[in-house]
CSV table of C-alpha atoms in Angstrom, one decimal:
chain,number,residue,atom,x,y,z
Q,1,GLN,CA,-64.1,-29.6,-70.5
Q,2,VAL,CA,-64.5,-26.1,-69.4
Q,3,GLN,CA,-61.2,-24.3,-68.5
Q,4,LEU,CA,-61.3,-21.3,-66.1
Q,5,VAL,CA,-58.4,-19.1,-65.1
Q,6,GLU,CA,-58.9,-16.3,-62.5
Q,7,SER,CA,-56.8,-13.1,-62.2
Q,8,GLY,CA,-56.9,-9.9,-60.4
Q,9,GLY,CA,-56.7,-10.7,-56.7
Q,10,GLY,CA,-54.3,-8.9,-54.5
Q,11,LEU,CA,-54.1,-6.8,-51.3
Q,12,VAL,CA,-56.1,-3.7,-50.9
Q,13,GLN,CA,-57.1,-1.4,-48.2
Q,14,ALA,CA,-60.6,-1.3,-46.7
Q,15,GLY,CA,-62.7,0.9,-48.8
Q,16,GLY,CA,-60.9,0.2,-52.0
Q,17,SER,CA,-61.7,-1.7,-55.2
Q,18,LEU,CA,-60.6,-4.6,-57.2
Q,19,ARG,CA,-61.8,-6.4,-60.4
Q,20,LEU,CA,-61.4,-10.1,-60.8
Q,21,SER,CA,-61.4,-11.6,-64.2
Q,22,CYS,CA,-62.2,-15.3,-65.2
Q,23,ALA,CA,-61.0,-16.4,-68.6
Q,24,ALA,CA,-63.2,-19.1,-69.8
Q,25,SER,CA,-63.1,-21.6,-72.8
Q,26,GLU,CA,-64.8,-20.4,-75.9
Q,27,GLY,CA,-68.6,-20.8,-75.9
Q,28,THR,CA,-68.8,-21.3,-72.1
Q,29,PHE,CA,-71.4,-18.4,-71.5
Q,30,SER,CA,-73.7,-19.8,-74.1
Q,31,ASN,CA,-73.9,-23.0,-72.1
Q,32,TYR,CA,-73.2,-22.4,-68.5
Q,33,ASN,CA,-74.1,-20.3,-65.7
Q,34,MET,CA,-71.2,-18.6,-64.1
Q,35,GLY,CA,-70.6,-17.8,-60.5
Q,36,TRP,CA,-68.0,-16.3,-58.2
Q,37,PHE,CA,-67.5,-18.1,-55.0
Q,38,ARG,CA,-65.3,-17.2,-52.1
Q,39,GLN,CA,-63.8,-19.2,-49.1
Q,40,ALA,CA,-62.2,-17.8,-46.1
Q,41,PRO,CA,-60.1,-19.9,-43.7
Q,42,GLY,CA,-62.3,-22.0,-41.5
Q,43,LYS,CA,-65.5,-21.1,-43.6
Q,44,GLU,CA,-67.4,-23.0,-46.3
Q,45,ARG,CA,-67.1,-22.0,-49.9
Q,46,ALA,CA,-70.0,-19.6,-50.7
Q,47,LEU,CA,-71.5,-18.0,-53.8
Q,48,VAL,CA,-71.2,-14.2,-53.8
Q,49,ALA,CA,-72.3,-13.5,-57.3
Q,50,GLY,CA,-73.7,-15.4,-60.2
Q,51,ILE,CA,-74.8,-14.8,-63.7
Q,52,GLY,CA,-76.9,-17.0,-66.0
Q,53,ASN,CA,-76.0,-18.0,-69.5
Q,54,ARG,CA,-76.8,-15.4,-72.2
Q,55,TRP,CA,-79.7,-17.7,-73.6
Q,56,ARG,CA,-81.4,-17.3,-70.1
Q,57,GLY,CA,-81.1,-13.6,-70.1
Q,58,SER,CA,-78.0,-13.4,-68.1
Q,59,VAL,CA,-79.9,-13.0,-64.9
Q,60,THR,CA,-77.8,-12.1,-61.8
Q,61,TYR,CA,-77.7,-13.1,-58.3
Q,62,TYR,CA,-75.8,-11.6,-55.4
Q,63,ALA,CA,-75.3,-12.6,-51.7
Q,64,ASP,CA,-76.8,-10.0,-49.4
Q,65,SER,CA,-73.3,-9.3,-47.9
Q,66,VAL,CA,-72.1,-8.0,-51.3
Q,67,LYS,CA,-75.2,-6.4,-52.8
Q,68,GLY,CA,-74.6,-2.8,-53.7
Q,69,ARG,CA,-70.8,-3.5,-53.6
Q,70,PHE,CA,-70.1,-6.0,-56.2
Q,71,THR,CA,-71.1,-6.5,-59.8
Q,72,ILE,CA,-70.7,-9.4,-62.0
Q,73,SER,CA,-70.6,-9.1,-65.7
Q,74,GLY,CA,-69.6,-11.1,-68.7
Q,75,ASP,CA,-67.9,-10.4,-72.1
Q,76,ASP,CA,-68.9,-12.8,-74.8
Q,77,ARG,CA,-66.3,-11.7,-77.2
Q,78,LYS,CA,-63.4,-12.2,-74.7
Q,79,ASN,CA,-65.0,-15.3,-73.1
Q,80,THR,CA,-64.4,-13.5,-69.7
Q,81,VAL,CA,-66.6,-13.0,-66.5
Q,82,TYR,CA,-65.7,-10.1,-64.2
Q,83,LEU,CA,-66.3,-9.4,-60.6
Q,84,GLN,CA,-66.1,-5.7,-59.8
Q,85,MET,CA,-65.7,-5.3,-56.0
Q,86,LYS,CA,-66.1,-1.8,-54.5
Q,87,SER,CA,-66.1,-0.6,-50.8
Q,88,LEU,CA,-64.3,-3.7,-49.9
Q,89,LYS,CA,-64.2,-4.7,-46.2
Q,90,ALA,CA,-61.9,-6.9,-44.1
Q,91,GLU,CA,-64.5,-9.6,-44.0
Q,92,ASP,CA,-64.3,-9.8,-47.9
Q,93,THR,CA,-60.9,-11.4,-47.5
Q,94,ALA,CA,-61.0,-15.0,-49.0
Q,95,VAL,CA,-59.8,-16.9,-51.8
Q,96,TYR,CA,-62.1,-16.2,-54.8
Q,97,TYR,CA,-63.1,-19.0,-57.3
Q,98,CYS,CA,-64.7,-18.8,-60.6
Q,99,ALA,CA,-67.1,-21.6,-61.5
Q,100,ALA,CA,-69.3,-22.8,-64.3
Q,101,GLY,CA,-72.5,-24.9,-63.9
Q,102,GLY,CA,-75.0,-26.3,-66.1
Q,103,ARG,CA,-78.3,-26.1,-64.0
Q,104,PRO,CA,-81.4,-24.4,-65.6
Q,105,THR,CA,-81.1,-21.6,-63.1
Q,106,ILE,CA,-78.4,-20.1,-60.8
Q,107,THR,CA,-78.1,-22.0,-57.5
Q,108,THR,CA,-76.0,-21.2,-54.4
Q,109,ASP,CA,-74.9,-24.9,-54.1
Q,110,ALA,CA,-71.3,-25.3,-55.1
Q,111,ALA,CA,-72.1,-28.9,-56.1
Q,112,ASP,CA,-74.1,-27.5,-58.9
Q,113,PHE,CA,-71.0,-26.0,-60.5
Q,114,GLY,CA,-68.8,-28.6,-62.3
Q,115,SER,CA,-65.9,-26.6,-63.4
Q,116,TRP,CA,-63.7,-24.4,-61.2
Q,117,GLY,CA,-60.7,-22.2,-61.5
Q,118,GLN,CA,-57.7,-22.4,-59.3
Q,119,GLY,CA,-58.8,-19.4,-57.2
Q,120,THR,CA,-57.2,-16.1,-56.5
Q,121,GLN,CA,-56.5,-14.5,-53.0
Q,122,VAL,CA,-58.1,-11.2,-52.1
Q,123,THR,CA,-56.9,-9.7,-48.9
Q,124,VAL,CA,-58.5,-6.4,-47.5
Q,125,SER,CA,-56.6,-4.8,-44.8
Q,126,SER,CA,-58.5,-2.8,-42.2
């Protein structure tokens, strides 16, 4: 069972930055793709960034809405995935979830990710 714990959310002004962290069970990155999803009130949960497991070259994916502003990365030694968010906008406000999935490639379907963290709130004030 993969354990995921997010941290780093909070309140930030538009244009500011935040870094989210997701602490995972040991060995997670060797076996799972990792993703950061977000869900705003009244909207579906959507993938904003993903990274393939290291055996597949850690290929990354970004939603168009965050390209150039968000960066996903992983630290194998710390078993932690990060989401660096810059130039934040009010529309980035959401609960952000870390997830682990076992598909051969990164997919945008939340159903392909079997393990989830509890979520962390990000609020961007305009």
